[in-house]
Amino acid sequence: MQLTDRINRIQISPTAAVISAAEQLKSKGVDIADFGPGEPDFPTPEHIKKAAIKAIEENRSKYTPTGGIMPLREAIAAWHKRELGSDYSAKECVVTVGGKHSIFNSISVLIQNGDEVILPAPYWVSYPDIIKYAGGTPVIIQTSPQTGFVPKASDIEKAITPKTKMVIIDSPSNPTGGVVDPEEFERILAVCNKHGIWLMGDECYSHFVYEPHNSFSIASAKNSKPSVIIVGSVSKTFAMTGWRIGYTLAPEALIQAMTKVQSQCTSNPTSVAQYAALEAMRGSMDSVPVMLAEYTKRRKRIVEGLRAIPGVTCEWPGGAFYAFPNISAHLGDGENACARTCTDLARLLLEKAQVAVVPGEAFGAPGFLRLSYATSVERIDEGLRRLGKFFSRAEAAA
Ligand code: PLP
């Protein structure tokens, strides 16, 4: 079949591939310790579900304005101001079909052939492919575990060329949990302003940060309005991944361009889901600290458990719900190695130990694995037990 060059430039999301391999085994009755999915295991809070049910009963099941119902755009701007200190109006907000859709649409209206986008690695899997689909080139800068996987303004500046159009920062980061401190983030903004390039702040995990960090948005900084694009979502903060509601906050002209793309593509995000998101934005946020407290417990369990496995090192994630251990001591051609690459190791772990993890190659970080701890403490303990057994057997066999 003759497909476009555009589609041939990208691959199916590697995290989706892992999740589907684990699902296949589960459907055959295999008990998998599943560290794959990047989604909260908590249910959507009751008051949000009730708002959606009410919307259905009131027949709010028609097309809405493409960019979202006005009360929701207003509520997102007000929520973001209250929670994260920005200053946007409804005209500077578009509601999208999830945060990923916001990233896709904003990149598709700003990036074209020959443009470069700077991405700190390890990066979220979808950024490079979305950039490539738009015709751009991802320019990767490395971060290291020693500095908490946080990009430095000076490294970003060194990577800027006349072709650079945008820098993308997700803080907290998927997959590393790295959190950029406000001072460094402002230095990155200053670099972007100096060179006249966009700074995208992906805030999908904004409310899941661990001490000593606090939630922070670069949109709260002075001089941020003209160059900053904020991407957010109700997926993680409100345990609403399946509802598919995200948003972009950005200069009005960009919002209008994104709305134009949306008008020729998805049209409005699902009407009923918008009413659920409206309740999330306006209603009680009591469920958020409850989830954060649970993630805090799980984070301790998983990081300490991983560190107890010989040859494995693991930093404390500053936010989100992923542990990102370095397992390179177990890789390679040497006699102590269990596999050549992380991808091979992830496959072995699934087949031999019934543990699902995402290999670091998916994030531009060979030598690492991503383990989501959005799963119960019991399942974390079971997974750690299986991992411990797998690596000790591999050592004994070597
Ligand atoms: N950005 C990051 C860093 C993510 O990890 C995800 C989801 O995993 C998204 C954006 C998109 O989330 P959604 O499309 O569910 O809002």
CSV table of C-alpha atoms and ligand atoms in Angstrom, one decimal:
chain,number,residue,atom,x,y,z
A,1,MET,CA,0.0,0.0,0.0
A,2,GLN,CA,1.3,3.5,-0.9
A,3,LEU,CA,1.2,5.6,2.2
A,4,THR,CA,2.4,9.1,2.6
A,5,ASP,CA,5.9,10.0,3.6
A,6,ARG,CA,4.3,11.7,6.6
A,7,ILE,CA,2.9,8.6,8.1
A,8,ASN,CA,6.0,6.6,7.3
A,9,ARG,CA,8.1,9.0,9.4
A,10,ILE,CA,6.3,7.8,12.6
A,11,GLN,CA,5.8,4.6,14.6
A,12,ILE,CA,3.1,3.4,16.8
A,13,SER,CA,3.6,4.6,20.4
A,14,PRO,CA,6.0,2.1,22.0
A,15,THR,CA,4.1,2.4,25.3
A,16,ALA,CA,0.9,1.3,23.5
A,17,ALA,CA,2.9,-1.7,22.2
A,18,VAL,CA,3.9,-2.8,25.7
A,19,ILE,CA,0.4,-2.3,27.1
A,20,SER,CA,-1.1,-4.4,24.3
A,21,ALA,CA,1.5,-7.3,24.7
A,22,ALA,CA,0.6,-7.4,28.5
A,23,GLU,CA,-3.1,-7.2,27.7
A,24,GLN,CA,-2.8,-10.2,25.4
A,25,LEU,CA,-1.2,-12.3,28.1
A,26,LYS,CA,-3.8,-11.1,30.7
A,27,SER,CA,-6.6,-12.1,28.4
A,28,LYS,CA,-5.1,-15.7,28.4
A,29,GLY,CA,-5.4,-15.6,32.2
A,30,VAL,CA,-1.7,-14.9,32.9
A,31,ASP,CA,-1.2,-12.9,36.1
A,32,ILE,CA,1.0,-9.9,35.1
A,33,ALA,CA,2.6,-7.5,37.5
A,34,ASP,CA,1.9,-4.5,35.3
A,35,PHE,CA,4.1,-1.5,35.6
A,36,GLY,CA,3.2,-0.4,32.0
A,37,PRO,CA,0.2,1.9,31.9
A,38,GLY,CA,0.8,5.6,32.5
A,39,GLU,CA,-2.6,6.2,34.0
A,40,PRO,CA,-4.1,6.5,37.5
A,41,ASP,CA,-5.6,3.4,38.9
A,42,PHE,CA,-8.1,5.5,40.8
A,43,PRO,CA,-11.7,5.9,39.6
A,44,THR,CA,-12.9,9.3,38.4
A,45,PRO,CA,-14.3,11.1,41.5
A,46,GLU,CA,-18.0,10.7,42.1
A,47,HIS,CA,-19.0,14.3,41.7
A,48,ILE,CA,-17.4,14.4,38.3
A,49,LYS,CA,-19.2,11.2,37.2
A,50,LYS,CA,-22.5,12.6,38.4
A,51,ALA,CA,-22.0,15.8,36.4
A,52,ALA,CA,-21.6,13.7,33.3
A,53,ILE,CA,-24.7,11.7,34.0
A,54,LYS,CA,-26.6,14.9,34.6
A,55,ALA,CA,-25.4,16.2,31.2
A,56,ILE,CA,-26.6,13.0,29.5
A,57,GLU,CA,-30.0,13.3,31.2
A,58,GLU,CA,-30.3,16.9,30.2
A,59,ASN,CA,-29.6,15.9,26.6
A,60,ARG,CA,-26.3,17.8,26.3
A,61,SER,CA,-25.4,15.5,23.5
A,62,LYS,CA,-25.2,17.8,20.5
A,63,TYR,CA,-22.3,19.5,18.8
A,64,THR,CA,-20.7,22.2,20.9
A,65,PRO,CA,-18.5,25.0,19.7
A,66,THR,CA,-15.3,23.5,18.2
A,67,GLY,CA,-13.0,24.9,20.9
A,68,GLY,CA,-15.2,23.8,23.8
A,69,ILE,CA,-18.2,25.3,25.6
A,70,MET,CA,-17.5,28.8,26.9
A,71,PRO,CA,-18.1,28.0,30.6
A,72,LEU,CA,-15.4,25.3,30.4
A,73,ARG,CA,-12.9,27.6,28.7
A,74,GLU,CA,-13.6,30.2,31.4
A,75,ALA,CA,-13.4,27.6,34.1
A,76,ILE,CA,-10.0,26.3,32.8
A,77,ALA,CA,-8.6,29.8,32.7
A,78,ALA,CA,-9.9,30.5,36.2
A,79,TRP,CA,-8.6,27.1,37.6
A,80,HIS,CA,-5.2,27.7,36.1
A,81,LYS,CA,-5.0,31.1,37.6
A,82,ARG,CA,-6.0,29.9,41.0
A,83,GLU,CA,-3.9,26.8,41.0
A,84,LEU,CA,-0.8,27.8,39.1
A,85,GLY,CA,-0.8,31.7,39.1
A,86,SER,CA,-1.3,32.4,35.4
A,87,ASP,CA,-3.5,35.1,33.8
A,88,TYR,CA,-5.4,33.8,30.8
A,89,SER,CA,-8.9,34.5,29.5
A,90,ALA,CA,-11.3,32.2,27.8
A,91,LYS,CA,-10.2,33.5,24.4
A,92,GLU,CA,-6.7,32.2,25.2
A,93,CYS,CA,-8.0,28.7,25.8
A,94,VAL,CA,-9.0,25.8,23.6
A,95,VAL,CA,-10.4,22.6,24.9
A,96,THR,CA,-9.0,19.5,23.1
A,97,VAL,CA,-9.4,15.8,23.0
A,98,GLY,CA,-6.8,15.2,25.7
A,99,GLY,CA,-3.4,16.8,26.3
A,100,LYS,CA,-1.9,14.8,23.4
A,101,HIS,CA,-4.3,16.4,21.0
A,102,SER,CA,-3.2,19.8,22.3
A,103,ILE,CA,0.4,19.0,21.7
A,104,PHE,CA,-0.4,17.6,18.2
A,105,ASN,CA,-2.5,20.6,17.1
A,106,SER,CA,-0.1,23.3,18.5
A,107,ILE,CA,2.9,21.6,16.8
A,108,SER,CA,1.0,21.1,13.6
A,109,VAL,CA,0.2,24.9,13.4
A,110,LEU,CA,3.7,26.1,14.4
A,111,ILE,CA,6.2,23.5,13.0
A,112,GLN,CA,6.9,22.8,9.3
A,113,ASN,CA,9.6,21.3,7.1
A,114,GLY,CA,13.0,22.3,8.2
A,115,ASP,CA,12.1,23.5,11.7
A,116,GLU,CA,13.9,22.2,14.7
A,117,VAL,CA,12.3,21.5,18.1
A,118,ILE,CA,14.6,21.1,21.2
A,119,LEU,CA,13.7,18.1,23.4
A,120,PRO,CA,15.4,17.1,26.6
A,121,ALA,CA,16.0,13.4,26.8
A,122,PRO,CA,14.6,11.2,28.3
A,123,TYR,CA,11.5,12.5,26.6
A,124,TRP,CA,7.9,11.5,26.5
A,125,VAL,CA,7.5,9.0,23.7
A,126,SER,CA,5.1,11.0,21.5
A,127,TYR,CA,7.0,14.3,21.2
A,128,PRO,CA,9.5,13.2,18.5
A,129,ASP,CA,6.9,11.5,16.4
A,130,ILE,CA,4.5,14.5,16.6
A,131,ILE,CA,7.3,16.8,15.6
A,132,LYS,CA,8.3,14.5,12.7
A,133,TYR,CA,4.8,14.2,11.5
A,134,ALA,CA,4.6,18.0,11.2
A,135,GLY,CA,7.8,17.9,9.1
A,136,GLY,CA,10.1,19.2,11.9
A,137,THR,CA,13.3,17.7,13.4
A,138,PRO,CA,13.6,16.9,17.1
A,139,VAL,CA,16.9,18.1,18.4
A,140,ILE,CA,17.7,16.0,21.5
A,141,ILE,CA,19.7,17.3,24.5
A,142,GLN,CA,20.8,14.8,27.1
A,143,THR,CA,20.0,15.2,30.8
A,144,SER,CA,21.5,12.9,33.5
A,145,PRO,CA,20.3,11.1,36.6
A,146,GLN,CA,22.9,13.0,38.6
A,147,THR,CA,21.0,16.3,38.0
A,148,GLY,CA,17.6,14.7,38.4
A,149,PHE,CA,17.1,14.5,34.6
A,150,VAL,CA,16.5,18.2,34.6
A,151,PRO,CA,17.5,20.2,31.5
A,152,LYS,CA,19.6,23.3,32.0
A,153,ALA,CA,19.0,26.6,30.2
A,154,SER,CA,22.6,26.8,29.2
A,155,ASP,CA,22.4,23.4,27.4
A,156,ILE,CA,19.3,24.4,25.7
A,157,GLU,CA,20.9,27.7,24.5
A,158,LYS,CA,23.8,25.7,23.0
A,159,ALA,CA,21.4,23.6,20.9
A,160,ILE,CA,19.6,26.6,19.4
A,161,THR,CA,20.2,27.2,15.7
A,162,PRO,CA,18.5,29.6,13.2
A,163,LYS,CA,16.1,26.8,12.5
A,164,THR,CA,14.9,26.4,16.1
A,165,LYS,CA,11.3,27.1,16.6
A,166,MET,CA,10.4,25.6,20.0
A,167,VAL,CA,11.6,24.0,23.2
A,168,ILE,CA,9.4,21.5,25.0
A,169,ILE,CA,9.6,21.0,28.7
A,170,ASP,CA,7.4,18.6,30.6
A,171,SER,CA,7.7,19.1,34.3
A,172,PRO,CA,7.1,16.8,36.1
A,173,SER,CA,8.5,14.6,33.4
A,174,ASN,CA,7.2,11.3,32.0
A,175,PRO,CA,9.3,9.1,32.1
A,176,THR,CA,11.8,10.4,34.7
A,177,GLY,CA,9.7,12.3,37.2
A,178,GLY,CA,12.2,15.1,36.9
A,179,VAL,CA,11.0,18.5,38.1
A,180,VAL,CA,12.5,21.7,36.8
A,181,ASP,CA,12.8,24.2,39.6
A,182,PRO,CA,11.2,27.6,39.0
A,183,GLU,CA,14.5,29.5,38.7
A,184,GLU,CA,15.8,27.2,36.0
A,185,PHE,CA,12.5,27.3,34.2
A,186,GLU,CA,12.6,31.1,34.2
A,187,ARG,CA,16.2,31.0,32.8
A,188,ILE,CA,14.9,28.7,30.0
A,189,LEU,CA,12.1,31.1,29.3
A,190,ALA,CA,14.6,34.0,29.2
A,191,VAL,CA,16.7,32.0,26.6
A,192,CYS,CA,13.5,31.3,24.5
A,193,ASN,CA,12.5,35.0,24.7
A,194,LYS,CA,16.1,36.1,23.7
A,195,HIS,CA,16.0,33.9,20.6
A,196,GLY,CA,12.4,34.5,19.7
A,197,ILE,CA,11.3,30.8,20.1
A,198,TRP,CA,8.3,29.1,21.6
A,199,LEU,CA,8.4,27.4,25.0
A,200,MET,CA,5.9,24.6,25.5
A,201,GLY,CA,5.2,23.7,29.1
A,202,ASP,CA,3.5,20.3,29.3
A,203,GLU,CA,1.8,20.3,32.7
A,204,CYS,CA,-0.1,17.0,32.6
A,205,TYR,CA,1.4,16.0,35.9
A,206,SER,CA,1.4,19.5,37.5
A,207,HIS,CA,-0.4,18.3,40.7
A,208,PHE,CA,1.6,15.3,41.4
A,209,VAL,CA,4.9,16.6,42.9
A,210,TYR,CA,6.7,15.4,46.0
A,211,GLU,CA,8.4,17.4,48.7
A,212,PRO,CA,10.4,19.6,48.4
A,213,HIS,CA,8.9,20.5,45.1
A,214,ASN,CA,5.7,22.5,44.6
A,215,SER,CA,3.4,22.7,41.6
A,216,PHE,CA,4.7,25.4,39.2
A,217,SER,CA,3.6,26.8,35.8
A,218,ILE,CA,6.0,28.8,33.7
A,219,ALA,CA,2.9,30.8,32.7
A,220,SER,CA,3.1,32.5,36.2
A,221,ALA,CA,6.4,34.1,35.2
A,222,LYS,CA,6.7,37.7,34.0
A,223,ASN,CA,7.1,38.0,30.2
A,224,SER,CA,5.8,34.5,29.6
A,225,LYS,CA,2.6,35.4,27.7
A,226,PRO,CA,3.9,36.0,24.2
A,227,SER,CA,6.1,32.9,23.9
A,228,VAL,CA,4.6,30.3,26.2
A,229,ILE,CA,2.2,27.5,25.2
A,230,ILE,CA,0.7,25.6,28.2
A,231,VAL,CA,-0.6,22.1,27.6
A,232,GLY,CA,-2.7,20.5,30.3
A,233,SER,CA,-5.2,17.8,30.8
A,234,VAL,CA,-7.7,16.4,33.3
A,235,SER,CA,-6.4,12.9,32.5
A,236,LYS,CA,-4.0,12.5,35.4
A,237,THR,CA,-5.0,15.2,37.9
A,238,PHE,CA,-8.6,14.0,38.1
A,239,ALA,CA,-8.1,10.3,37.1
A,240,MET,CA,-10.0,11.0,33.8
A,241,THR,CA,-7.8,9.4,31.1
A,242,GLY,CA,-10.6,7.9,29.2
A,243,TRP,CA,-12.7,11.0,29.1
A,244,ARG,CA,-10.2,12.6,26.7
A,245,ILE,CA,-10.3,16.3,27.7
A,246,GLY,CA,-7.2,18.5,27.6
A,247,TYR,CA,-6.5,22.1,26.9
A,248,THR,CA,-4.1,24.7,25.6
A,249,LEU,CA,-3.5,28.1,27.0
A,250,ALA,CA,-1.6,30.4,24.6
A,251,PRO,CA,-1.8,33.7,22.7
A,252,GLU,CA,-5.2,34.1,21.1
A,253,ALA,CA,-3.9,33.9,17.5
A,254,LEU,CA,-2.4,30.5,18.2
A,255,ILE,CA,-5.7,29.4,19.9
A,256,GLN,CA,-7.6,30.5,16.8
A,257,ALA,CA,-5.3,28.5,14.5
A,258,MET,CA,-5.6,25.4,16.6
A,259,THR,CA,-9.4,25.8,16.6
A,260,LYS,CA,-9.3,26.0,12.8
A,261,VAL,CA,-7.4,22.6,12.6
A,262,GLN,CA,-9.8,21.1,15.2
A,263,SER,CA,-12.8,22.3,13.1
A,264,GLN,CA,-11.5,20.3,10.2
A,265,CYS,CA,-10.6,17.2,12.2
A,266,THR,CA,-12.2,16.1,15.4
A,267,SER,CA,-14.7,19.1,15.8
A,268,ASN,CA,-15.6,19.6,19.4
A,269,PRO,CA,-14.3,17.3,22.2
A,270,THR,CA,-17.2,15.0,23.4
A,271,SER,CA,-19.9,17.2,24.8
A,272,VAL,CA,-20.7,15.1,27.9
A,273,ALA,CA,-17.0,14.8,28.8
A,274,GLN,CA,-16.7,18.6,28.7
A,275,TYR,CA,-19.4,18.8,31.4
A,276,ALA,CA,-17.5,16.3,33.5
A,277,ALA,CA,-14.4,18.4,33.0
A,278,LEU,CA,-16.3,21.6,34.0
A,279,GLU,CA,-17.2,20.0,37.3
A,280,ALA,CA,-13.5,18.9,37.7
A,281,MET,CA,-12.5,22.5,37.3
A,282,ARG,CA,-15.2,24.1,39.4
A,283,GLY,CA,-15.8,21.4,42.0
A,284,SER,CA,-14.0,20.0,45.0
A,285,MET,CA,-10.3,18.9,44.5
A,286,ASP,CA,-10.3,16.8,47.6
A,287,SER,CA,-9.4,13.7,45.7
A,288,VAL,CA,-6.1,15.1,44.4
A,289,PRO,CA,-4.2,15.2,47.8
A,290,VAL,CA,-5.6,11.7,48.5
A,291,MET,CA,-4.1,10.4,45.3
A,292,LEU,CA,-0.9,12.2,45.9
A,293,ALA,CA,-0.5,10.7,49.4
A,294,GLU,CA,-1.0,7.2,47.9
A,295,TYR,CA,1.5,7.9,45.1
A,296,THR,CA,4.0,9.1,47.8
A,297,LYS,CA,3.7,5.8,49.6
A,298,ARG,CA,4.1,3.8,46.4
A,299,ARG,CA,7.0,5.9,45.3
A,300,LYS,CA,8.9,5.0,48.5
A,301,ARG,CA,8.1,1.4,48.1
A,302,ILE,CA,9.1,1.0,44.5
A,303,VAL,CA,12.3,3.2,44.6
A,304,GLU,CA,13.6,1.4,47.7
A,305,GLY,CA,12.7,-2.0,46.2
A,306,LEU,CA,14.4,-1.3,43.0
A,307,ARG,CA,17.5,0.0,44.7
A,308,ALA,CA,17.7,-3.3,46.7
A,309,ILE,CA,18.2,-5.2,43.4
A,310,PRO,CA,22.0,-5.7,42.8
A,311,GLY,CA,23.2,-3.6,39.9
A,312,VAL,CA,20.1,-1.4,39.8
A,313,THR,CA,20.3,2.3,40.6
A,314,CYS,CA,17.2,4.6,40.8
A,315,GLU,CA,16.8,8.3,41.4
A,316,TRP,CA,13.9,9.6,43.5
A,317,PRO,CA,11.3,11.0,41.0
A,318,GLY,CA,10.4,14.6,41.9
A,319,GLY,CA,6.9,14.2,40.5
A,320,ALA,CA,4.5,12.1,38.3
A,321,PHE,CA,4.2,8.4,39.0
A,322,TYR,CA,7.1,6.7,37.3
A,323,ALA,CA,10.3,5.1,38.6
A,324,PHE,CA,13.1,5.2,36.0
A,325,PRO,CA,15.9,2.8,37.1
A,326,ASN,CA,19.2,2.4,35.4
A,327,ILE,CA,19.6,-1.3,34.7
A,328,SER,CA,22.6,-1.0,32.3
A,329,ALA,CA,24.7,-3.2,34.6
A,330,HIS,CA,22.5,-6.1,33.5
A,331,LEU,CA,22.8,-5.4,29.7
A,332,GLY,CA,25.3,-6.1,27.0
A,333,ASP,CA,27.3,-9.0,25.7
A,334,GLY,CA,29.2,-9.8,28.9
A,335,GLU,CA,28.6,-13.0,30.8
A,336,ASN,CA,26.8,-11.2,33.6
A,337,ALA,CA,24.3,-9.7,31.2
A,338,CYS,CA,20.6,-10.9,31.0
A,339,ALA,CA,19.9,-9.2,27.7
A,340,ARG,CA,21.6,-7.1,25.0
A,341,THR,CA,19.2,-4.1,25.1
A,342,CYS,CA,16.4,-2.8,27.3
A,343,THR,CA,13.9,-3.8,24.7
A,344,ASP,CA,15.1,-7.4,24.8
A,345,LEU,CA,15.1,-7.3,28.6
A,346,ALA,CA,11.5,-5.9,28.7
A,347,ARG,CA,10.4,-8.8,26.5
A,348,LEU,CA,12.2,-11.3,28.7
A,349,LEU,CA,10.7,-9.8,31.8
A,350,LEU,CA,7.2,-10.1,30.4
A,351,GLU,CA,7.8,-13.7,29.2
A,352,LYS,CA,9.8,-15.2,32.0
A,353,ALA,CA,8.8,-13.1,35.0
A,354,GLN,CA,5.4,-11.8,34.0
A,355,VAL,CA,6.4,-8.3,34.7
A,356,ALA,CA,5.4,-5.5,32.3
A,357,VAL,CA,7.8,-2.5,32.0
A,358,VAL,CA,8.5,0.0,29.2
A,359,PRO,CA,12.1,-0.1,27.8
A,360,GLY,CA,14.1,3.1,28.0
A,361,GLU,CA,14.8,3.2,24.2
A,362,ALA,CA,11.2,4.4,23.8
A,363,PHE,CA,12.2,7.6,25.7
A,364,GLY,CA,15.7,8.0,24.1
A,365,ALA,CA,17.3,6.4,27.2
A,366,PRO,CA,18.8,3.0,26.5
A,367,GLY,CA,19.9,1.4,29.8
A,368,PHE,CA,16.8,2.4,31.7
A,369,LEU,CA,13.3,1.0,32.3
A,370,ARG,CA,10.1,2.9,33.1
A,371,LEU,CA,7.9,1.4,35.8
A,372,SER,CA,4.6,3.1,36.5
A,373,TYR,CA,3.6,3.0,40.1
A,374,ALA,CA,0.0,3.9,39.4
A,375,THR,CA,-0.8,0.5,40.8
A,376,SER,CA,-1.5,-0.8,44.3
A,377,VAL,CA,1.2,-1.4,46.9
A,378,GLU,CA,0.4,-5.1,46.9
A,379,ARG,CA,1.0,-5.3,43.1
A,380,ILE,CA,4.2,-3.2,43.5
A,381,ASP,CA,5.5,-5.7,46.1
A,382,GLU,CA,4.6,-8.6,43.9
A,383,GLY,CA,6.3,-7.1,40.9
A,384,LEU,CA,9.4,-6.3,43.0
A,385,ARG,CA,9.5,-9.9,44.3
A,386,ARG,CA,9.4,-11.2,40.7
A,387,LEU,CA,12.1,-8.7,39.5
A,388,GLY,CA,14.3,-9.7,42.4
A,389,LYS,CA,13.9,-13.4,41.6
A,390,PHE,CA,14.6,-12.8,37.9
A,391,PHE,CA,17.8,-10.8,38.4
A,392,SER,CA,19.1,-13.1,41.1
A,393,ARG,CA,18.5,-16.2,38.9
A,394,ALA,CA,20.2,-14.4,36.0
A,395,GLU,CA,23.2,-13.7,38.2
A,396,ALA,CA,23.3,-17.3,39.4
A,397,ALA,CA,23.2,-18.5,35.8
A,398,ALA,CA,26.0,-16.2,34.7
B,1,PLP,N1,2.1,14.7,28.2
B,1,PLP,C1,2.7,13.7,28.9
B,1,PLP,C2,4.0,14.0,29.4
B,1,PLP,C3,2.0,12.5,29.2
B,1,PLP,O1,2.7,11.6,29.9
B,1,PLP,C4,0.8,12.3,28.6
B,1,PLP,C5,0.1,11.0,28.8
B,1,PLP,O2,0.7,10.0,29.2
B,1,PLP,C6,0.2,13.3,27.9
B,1,PLP,C7,0.8,14.5,27.7
B,1,PLP,C8,-1.2,13.2,27.3
B,1,PLP,O3,-2.2,12.8,28.1
B,1,PLP,P1,-3.7,12.9,27.7
B,1,PLP,O4,-3.8,13.0,26.2
B,1,PLP,O5,-4.4,11.7,28.3
B,1,PLP,O6,-4.2,14.2,28.3
